[in-house]
Tab-separated table of C-alpha atoms and ligand atoms in Angstrom:
chain	number	residue	atom	x	y	z
S	13	MET	CA	83.603	15.431	-16.037
S	14	LEU	CA	87.011	16.618	-14.992
S	15	ALA	CA	89.252	13.791	-13.851
S	16	MET	CA	92.144	14.744	-11.585
S	17	ALA	CA	93.976	11.446	-12.138
S	18	TYR	CA	97.539	11.471	-13.509
S	19	VAL	CA	98.910	8.568	-15.355
S	20	PHE	CA	102.501	7.333	-16.196
S	21	LEU	CA	102.710	4.757	-18.871
S	22	GLU	CA	105.580	2.279	-19.040
S	23	HIS	CA	106.553	-1.258	-20.141
S	24	PRO	CA	109.411	-3.503	-19.085
S	25	THR	CA	110.287	-4.191	-22.824
S	26	SER	CA	111.616	-0.645	-22.911
S	27	ILE	CA	114.625	-1.944	-20.949
S	28	GLU	CA	115.114	-4.860	-23.259
S	29	HIS	CA	115.675	-2.614	-26.256
S	30	ASP	CA	119.500	-3.230	-26.125
S	31	THR	CA	121.492	-0.579	-28.048
S	32	ALA	CA	124.818	-2.045	-26.830
S	33	ALA	CA	124.341	-4.998	-28.996
S	34	HIS	CA	126.484	-4.707	-31.981
S	35	PRO	CA	126.864	-8.158	-33.560
S	36	GLY	CA	130.344	-8.433	-35.032
S	37	GLN	CA	131.574	-5.345	-33.270
S	38	ALA	CA	133.451	-4.791	-30.117
S	39	ALA	CA	131.485	-3.093	-27.391
S	40	ILE	CA	133.777	-0.253	-27.170
S	41	THR	CA	131.330	2.609	-26.382
S	42	ILE	CA	128.161	3.035	-24.392
S	43	HIS	CA	125.306	4.068	-26.712
S	44	PRO	CA	123.780	7.311	-25.354
S	45	GLU	CA	120.164	5.975	-25.901
S	46	GLN	CA	120.585	3.376	-23.192
S	47	PRO	CA	118.251	1.348	-20.922
S	48	SER	CA	119.598	3.178	-17.790
S	49	ARG	CA	117.800	6.374	-19.041
S	50	LEU	CA	114.591	4.748	-17.826
S	51	ALA	CA	116.043	3.668	-14.560
S	52	ALA	CA	117.169	7.160	-13.927
S	53	ILE	CA	113.565	8.483	-14.580
S	54	GLU	CA	112.205	5.812	-12.217
S	55	ARG	CA	114.774	6.569	-9.496
S	56	ALA	CA	113.917	10.308	-9.596
S	57	LEU	CA	110.079	9.738	-9.576
S	58	SER	CA	110.178	7.088	-6.849
S	59	ALA	CA	112.112	9.497	-4.747
S	60	GLY	CA	109.157	11.876	-4.974
S	61	ASP	CA	106.526	9.053	-4.439
S	62	TRP	CA	105.667	9.311	-8.144
S	63	LEU	CA	104.153	12.732	-7.516
S	64	GLY	CA	100.694	11.207	-7.431
S	65	PHE	CA	100.918	9.580	-10.871
S	66	GLU	CA	99.396	6.167	-11.295
S	67	ARG	CA	101.754	3.763	-13.112
S	68	VAL	CA	100.028	1.907	-15.997
S	69	LEU	CA	101.457	-0.766	-18.240
S	70	ALA	CA	101.431	0.163	-21.877
S	71	PRO	CA	99.866	-2.249	-24.455
S	72	ALA	CA	101.444	-3.079	-27.700
S	73	VAL	CA	100.095	-0.817	-30.475
S	74	ASP	CA	97.559	-2.434	-32.880
S	75	ARG	CA	99.285	-3.140	-36.063
S	76	SER	CA	96.500	-1.211	-38.055
S	77	VAL	CA	97.063	1.953	-35.824
S	78	LEU	CA	100.845	1.680	-36.447
S	79	THR	CA	100.494	1.336	-40.297
S	80	ALA	CA	98.363	4.553	-40.471
S	81	VAL	CA	101.870	6.201	-40.303
S	82	HIS	CA	104.435	3.485	-41.046
S	83	PRO	CA	103.730	1.201	-44.085
S	84	GLU	CA	103.427	-2.467	-43.336
S	85	ARG	CA	106.391	-3.280	-45.550
S	86	TYR	CA	108.621	-1.037	-43.306
S	87	VAL	CA	107.089	-2.448	-40.035
S	88	ALA	CA	107.759	-5.962	-41.283
S	89	SER	CA	111.384	-5.023	-42.152
S	90	ILE	CA	112.020	-3.890	-38.616
S	91	GLU	CA	110.403	-6.973	-37.200
S	92	ARG	CA	112.654	-9.193	-39.356
S	93	ALA	CA	115.763	-7.228	-38.444
S	94	CYS	CA	115.058	-7.737	-34.812
S	95	ALA	CA	114.100	-11.398	-35.148
S	96	SER	CA	117.396	-12.162	-36.896
S	97	GLY	CA	119.313	-10.828	-33.861
S	98	GLY	CA	119.508	-7.133	-34.622
S	99	GLY	CA	122.329	-4.823	-35.464
S	100	HIS	CA	122.843	-1.328	-36.965
S	101	LEU	CA	119.962	0.073	-39.068
S	102	ASP	CA	122.008	3.174	-39.691
S	103	VAL	CA	125.181	4.668	-38.196
S	104	ASP	CA	123.537	5.491	-34.849
S	105	THR	CA	120.340	3.437	-34.794
S	106	VAL	CA	120.892	-0.045	-33.287
S	107	VAL	CA	118.294	-2.859	-32.669
S	108	SER	CA	118.394	-6.072	-30.647
S	109	GLU	CA	116.153	-9.055	-30.609
S	110	ARG	CA	113.675	-7.479	-28.271
S	111	SER	CA	113.674	-3.971	-29.972
S	112	PHE	CA	110.579	-4.722	-32.120
S	113	ASP	CA	108.489	-5.533	-29.039
S	114	ALA	CA	109.812	-2.523	-27.169
S	115	ALA	CA	108.937	-0.325	-30.185
S	116	LEU	CA	105.345	-1.788	-30.328
S	117	HIS	CA	104.887	-0.971	-26.674
S	118	ALA	CA	106.408	2.525	-26.993
S	119	ALA	CA	103.870	3.357	-29.761
S	120	GLY	CA	101.168	1.595	-27.871
S	121	GLY	CA	101.871	3.603	-24.677
S	122	ALA	CA	101.429	6.829	-26.597
S	123	VAL	CA	98.186	5.681	-28.177
S	124	ARG	CA	96.782	4.365	-24.787
S	125	MET	CA	97.623	7.740	-23.389
S	126	VAL	CA	95.498	9.425	-25.853
S	127	ASP	CA	92.525	7.223	-24.971
S	128	LEU	CA	92.980	7.775	-21.216
S	129	LEU	CA	93.145	11.522	-21.744
S	130	LEU	CA	90.202	11.740	-24.156
S	131	ASP	CA	88.081	9.357	-22.041
S	132	GLY	CA	88.619	11.559	-18.989
S	133	ASP	CA	90.500	8.876	-17.130
S	134	ALA	CA	93.537	11.132	-16.931
S	135	SER	CA	93.830	14.865	-16.954
S	136	ALA	CA	97.519	14.707	-17.630
S	137	ALA	CA	99.820	11.801	-18.503
S	138	PHE	CA	103.326	10.785	-19.577
S	139	SER	CA	104.361	7.967	-21.724
S	140	SER	CA	107.951	6.962	-20.795
S	141	HIS	CA	109.449	4.405	-23.170
S	142	ARG	CA	112.321	3.472	-25.502
S	143	PRO	CA	113.007	3.546	-28.284
S	144	PRO	CA	112.152	7.366	-28.947
S	145	GLY	CA	110.281	8.284	-32.016
S	146	HIS	CA	110.329	11.731	-33.590
S	147	HIS	CA	113.160	11.038	-36.114
S	148	ALA	CA	111.745	7.839	-37.481
S	149	LEU	CA	110.324	8.578	-40.963
S	150	PRO	CA	107.513	6.567	-42.267
S	151	SER	CA	109.757	4.083	-44.000
S	152	GLU	CA	113.233	4.753	-42.493
S	153	ALA	CA	114.611	4.209	-39.052
S	154	MET	CA	116.743	7.212	-38.021
S	155	GLY	CA	118.339	8.931	-35.003
S	156	PHE	CA	117.797	6.039	-32.399
S	157	CYS	CA	114.078	5.974	-33.519
S	158	LEU	CA	112.148	3.029	-34.973
S	159	PHE	CA	108.482	4.232	-35.067
S	160	ASN	CA	107.264	7.743	-34.537
S	161	ASN	CA	105.297	7.195	-31.339
S	162	ILE	CA	103.814	10.692	-31.119
S	163	ALA	CA	102.797	10.811	-34.754
S	164	VAL	CA	101.098	7.445	-34.518
S	165	ALA	CA	99.192	8.697	-31.401
S	166	ALA	CA	98.216	11.932	-32.928
S	167	GLN	CA	97.063	10.171	-36.182
S	168	TYR	CA	95.066	7.793	-33.912
S	169	ALA	CA	93.371	10.697	-32.223
S	170	LEU	CA	92.185	12.037	-35.679
S	171	ASP	CA	91.265	8.641	-37.255
S	172	ALA	CA	89.788	6.632	-34.353
S	173	ARG	CA	88.775	9.390	-31.948
S	174	HIS	CA	87.647	11.856	-34.625
S	175	LEU	CA	89.364	14.875	-33.278
S	176	GLU	CA	89.809	17.845	-35.597
S	177	ARG	CA	92.635	19.756	-33.911
S	178	VAL	CA	95.685	18.190	-32.212
S	179	MET	CA	98.650	20.158	-31.249
S	180	ILE	CA	102.155	18.619	-30.948
S	181	LEU	CA	104.916	20.591	-29.199
S	182	ASP	CA	108.418	19.196	-29.671
S	183	TRP	CA	110.781	20.612	-27.126
S	184	ASP	CA	113.429	17.945	-27.767
S	185	VAL	CA	116.726	19.883	-28.675
S	186	HIS	CA	116.708	18.103	-32.083
S	187	HIS	CA	114.216	18.893	-34.743
S	188	GLY	CA	111.344	16.330	-34.987
S	189	ASN	CA	111.844	15.766	-38.613
S	190	SER	CA	109.475	12.826	-38.966
S	191	THR	CA	106.648	14.516	-37.186
S	192	ASN	CA	107.207	17.570	-39.264
S	193	GLN	CA	107.071	15.552	-42.473
S	194	VAL	CA	104.054	13.366	-41.442
S	195	PHE	CA	101.779	16.342	-40.774
S	196	HIS	CA	103.377	18.838	-43.282
S	197	ALA	CA	100.201	19.207	-45.378
S	198	SER	CA	97.650	18.901	-42.468
S	199	ASN	CA	95.631	21.708	-40.939
S	200	GLN	CA	94.439	19.204	-38.321
S	201	VAL	CA	97.822	18.878	-36.524
S	202	LEU	CA	99.625	22.010	-35.478
S	203	PHE	CA	103.266	20.892	-35.136
S	204	ALA	CA	105.498	23.345	-33.142
S	205	SER	CA	109.105	22.573	-32.556
S	206	ILE	CA	111.843	24.395	-30.615
S	207	HIS	CA	115.306	23.004	-31.607
S	208	GLN	CA	118.905	23.927	-31.738
S	209	SER	CA	120.281	24.894	-35.124
S	210	PRO	CA	122.640	23.771	-36.568
S	211	LEU	CA	122.356	20.361	-35.180
S	212	PHE	CA	121.224	16.798	-36.279
S	213	PRO	CA	119.070	16.153	-38.248
S	214	GLY	CA	119.623	19.551	-40.088
S	215	THR	CA	115.912	20.135	-40.821
S	216	GLY	CA	113.494	22.618	-39.407
S	217	PRO	CA	114.381	26.085	-40.612
S	218	ALA	CA	111.960	28.940	-39.649
S	219	ASP	CA	110.680	29.244	-43.233
S	220	ASP	CA	109.448	25.732	-43.315
S	221	VAL	CA	105.836	26.453	-42.442
S	222	GLY	CA	104.093	23.437	-43.934
S	223	GLU	CA	102.454	23.090	-47.322
S	224	GLY	CA	99.014	23.131	-49.056
S	225	GLU	CA	96.087	23.176	-46.427
S	226	GLY	CA	98.675	22.757	-43.745
S	227	THR	CA	100.547	26.096	-44.543
S	228	GLY	CA	100.988	27.850	-41.200
S	229	PHE	CA	100.378	24.709	-39.236
S	230	THR	CA	104.105	23.635	-39.113
S	231	VAL	CA	105.868	26.143	-36.777
S	232	ASN	CA	109.632	25.820	-36.590
S	233	LEU	CA	111.371	27.710	-33.930
S	234	PRO	CA	115.206	27.147	-34.367
S	235	VAL	CA	117.401	28.438	-31.610
S	236	PRO	CA	121.244	29.052	-31.629
S	237	PRO	CA	123.628	26.881	-29.574
S	238	GLY	CA	123.903	28.306	-25.947
S	239	SER	CA	120.237	29.137	-25.750
S	240	GLY	CA	118.979	28.717	-22.195
S	241	ASP	CA	115.839	29.120	-19.992
S	242	GLU	CA	115.278	32.739	-21.102
S	243	VAL	CA	114.933	31.790	-24.839
S	244	TRP	CA	113.189	28.534	-24.459
S	245	VAL	CA	110.599	29.637	-21.824
S	246	SER	CA	109.970	32.791	-23.691
S	247	LEU	CA	109.247	30.846	-26.815
S	248	ILE	CA	106.776	28.661	-24.922
S	249	GLU	CA	105.088	31.593	-23.145
S	250	HIS	CA	104.996	34.153	-26.042
S	251	VAL	CA	104.704	31.908	-29.095
S	252	VAL	CA	103.633	28.348	-28.274
S	253	VAL	CA	100.968	29.367	-25.657
S	254	PRO	CA	99.464	32.169	-27.963
S	255	LEU	CA	99.433	29.656	-30.810
S	256	ALA	CA	97.538	27.132	-28.700
S	257	ARG	CA	95.002	29.828	-27.745
S	258	ALA	CA	94.498	30.600	-31.357
S	259	PHE	CA	94.385	27.051	-32.610
S	260	GLU	CA	92.222	25.758	-29.747
S	261	PRO	CA	93.412	22.168	-29.879
S	262	GLN	CA	91.285	19.327	-28.448
S	263	LEU	CA	94.400	17.558	-27.292
S	264	VAL	CA	98.051	18.596	-26.683
S	265	LEU	CA	100.950	16.141	-27.090
S	266	VAL	CA	104.541	16.929	-26.103
S	267	SER	CA	107.616	15.270	-27.698
S	268	ALA	CA	109.261	15.525	-24.496
S	269	GLY	CA	113.028	15.319	-24.921
S	270	TYR	CA	115.452	16.580	-22.360
S	271	ASP	CA	118.631	17.050	-24.469
S	272	ALA	CA	118.287	20.830	-24.393
S	273	HIS	CA	119.429	20.550	-20.713
S	274	ARG	CA	122.746	22.283	-20.050
S	275	ASP	CA	124.273	18.892	-18.850
S	276	ASP	CA	123.296	17.052	-21.899
S	277	PRO	CA	126.366	15.599	-23.814
S	278	LEU	CA	124.634	15.565	-27.305
S	279	ALA	CA	123.790	19.219	-27.733
S	280	ASP	CA	124.807	22.789	-26.608
S	281	CYS	CA	121.761	24.397	-25.129
S	282	ASN	CA	121.607	25.558	-21.503
S	283	VAL	CA	118.076	24.764	-20.301
S	284	THR	CA	117.883	23.943	-16.486
S	285	ASP	CA	115.495	21.778	-14.447
S	286	HIS	CA	113.786	25.018	-13.563
S	287	GLY	CA	113.447	25.847	-17.318
S	288	PHE	CA	111.657	22.542	-17.983
S	289	ALA	CA	109.283	23.137	-15.053
S	290	ALA	CA	108.457	26.510	-16.377
S	291	MET	CA	107.920	25.269	-19.902
S	292	ALA	CA	105.583	22.443	-18.487
S	293	GLN	CA	103.671	24.919	-16.325
S	294	ALA	CA	103.075	27.553	-18.998
S	295	LEU	CA	101.879	24.899	-21.433
S	296	SER	CA	99.736	23.114	-18.931
S	297	ALA	CA	98.044	26.288	-17.693
S	298	ALA	CA	97.075	27.183	-21.158
S	299	CYS	CA	95.754	23.610	-21.779
S	300	GLU	CA	93.692	23.903	-18.536
S	301	SER	CA	92.020	27.088	-19.699
S	302	LEU	CA	91.436	25.515	-23.067
S	303	ALA	CA	90.111	22.324	-21.536
S	304	ALA	CA	92.599	20.315	-23.639
S	305	PRO	CA	94.280	17.485	-21.888
S	306	VAL	CA	98.047	17.236	-22.142
S	307	GLY	CA	100.251	14.300	-22.545
S	308	GLY	CA	104.157	13.971	-22.842
S	309	VAL	CA	105.871	11.301	-24.864
S	310	LEU	CA	109.549	10.768	-23.927
S	311	GLU	CA	112.039	11.505	-26.761
S	312	GLY	CA	115.739	12.195	-26.057
S	313	GLY	CA	117.745	13.207	-22.921
S	314	TYR	CA	121.120	11.661	-22.310
S	315	ALA	CA	122.556	13.205	-19.108
S	316	LEU	CA	120.960	10.646	-16.634
S	317	GLY	CA	120.706	12.891	-13.536
S	318	ALA	CA	119.246	15.872	-15.544
S	319	LEU	CA	116.855	13.558	-17.264
S	320	GLY	CA	115.342	12.231	-14.152
S	321	ARG	CA	115.134	15.747	-12.537
S	322	SER	CA	113.641	17.227	-15.646
S	323	VAL	CA	110.867	14.561	-16.029
S	324	VAL	CA	110.013	15.188	-12.373
S	325	ALA	CA	109.845	18.929	-13.213
S	326	THR	CA	107.528	18.149	-16.234
S	327	LEU	CA	105.185	16.021	-14.162
S	328	GLN	CA	105.003	18.625	-11.383
S	329	GLY	CA	104.193	21.281	-14.119
S	330	PHE	CA	101.589	19.030	-15.740
S	331	SER	CA	99.770	18.101	-12.491
S	332	ALA	CA	99.760	21.623	-10.786
S	333	PRO	CA	99.606	24.143	-13.655
S	334	ALA	CA	97.405	26.740	-11.882
S	335	ALA	CA	99.240	26.908	-8.678
S	336	ALA	CA	102.521	26.690	-10.510
S	337	SER	CA	101.672	29.436	-13.127
S	338	ALA	CA	100.936	31.931	-10.412
S	339	SER	CA	104.578	31.746	-9.309
S	340	ALA	CA	105.882	31.587	-12.931
S	341	ARG	CA	108.383	34.260	-14.242
S	342	ALA	CA	107.524	37.884	-13.573
S	343	PRO	CA	105.494	39.494	-16.302
S	344	GLU	CA	108.004	42.228	-16.754
S	345	ALA	CA	110.708	39.766	-17.827
S	346	GLY	CA	109.608	40.648	-21.391
S	347	VAL	CA	109.699	38.900	-24.597
S	348	ALA	CA	113.000	37.489	-25.865
S	349	PRO	CA	113.911	38.985	-29.285
S	350	ILE	CA	113.819	35.628	-30.857
S	351	ALA	CA	110.207	35.126	-29.692
S	352	ARG	CA	109.243	38.629	-30.830
S	353	GLN	CA	110.658	37.795	-34.306
S	354	ALA	CA	108.783	34.540	-34.438
S	355	ARG	CA	105.514	36.254	-33.483
S	356	ASP	CA	105.976	38.875	-36.276
S	357	ARG	CA	106.809	36.024	-38.747
S	358	LEU	CA	103.784	33.916	-37.787
S	359	ALA	CA	101.286	36.732	-37.714
S	360	GLU	CA	100.834	36.045	-41.470
S	361	TRP	CA	98.918	32.925	-40.475
S	362	TRP	CA	97.965	33.594	-36.875
S	363	PRO	CA	97.035	37.327	-36.726
S	364	GLN	CA	96.546	36.883	-32.999
S	365	LEU	CA	100.373	36.844	-32.529
S	366	GLY	CA	100.873	40.090	-34.346
S	367	ARG	CA	101.684	43.502	-32.627
S	368	ARG	CA	98.622	45.240	-31.283
V	409	ZN	ZN1	116.986	14.756	-29.186
């Protein structure tokens, strides 16, 4: 059965995760990972009548699902830090009293999204929560992140839903170091990340390809500062999509950050709203032909207007891939040199990407 429902998962606790709370410190700066990010997304989507997406409340994640990625001792330490009023967990990761609940719903939204997609209740979906997740190591909060929402969801898809092949595409401008680490030795999760280098957190070189059975299933695609639509879209069309066709995932999850946008204050890439639309369209069209449902999990994105517009562009791409792909970039646009190099490099593990 092919459902044509589109679902947008959210929860009010996301807004109660207060990164401006610095007990003992003067509130001198606005933290970039702020509650108004979600208001900006909601404003942009409501202006377009939610693009046909049904809004669904995210449940809190089951503790046993969460601890498949994050040890109970770490989960309890975050719970305690929040219950005692919060504060800084590292130089840029801040929690408030409500942050633990927010983090449980952020992970729970991603997990619920997996169920909706696999049960055929949604053909595409987006989990829009704070805090983000892809930097949160199993036992260490990092880079605004407490729990790795997308890794928890992917692990759930393997453990509880018995999938054998899950693809995670991370298009946040920062490398998804935690996701990279969690699935480093797995051949069941193909992790592909496009990220600016050099930039925080400094991981994700092209020669980090995974380890053991997972060798070749970690695909790092670093791009230089200044990279724009041409580079990013070409990497999706000419590297990520062919990888998906070769891997044949049963589910595709996107670490959907929007800080590669040209307006973003935290990085130096030049992706436009149109670029995010083209990336979502190309990926979604491939997913449609592979009969793999696709779901986005919000990561970064700190220019509020650009964030709202880019989420709209993503949901449009997810919900109308076939129509949109017909009008995608002209085929004669060619392969960006960085994508050609990546294909040559990856052909060692994925011969389908080699030159014919
Ligand atoms: Zn980021």
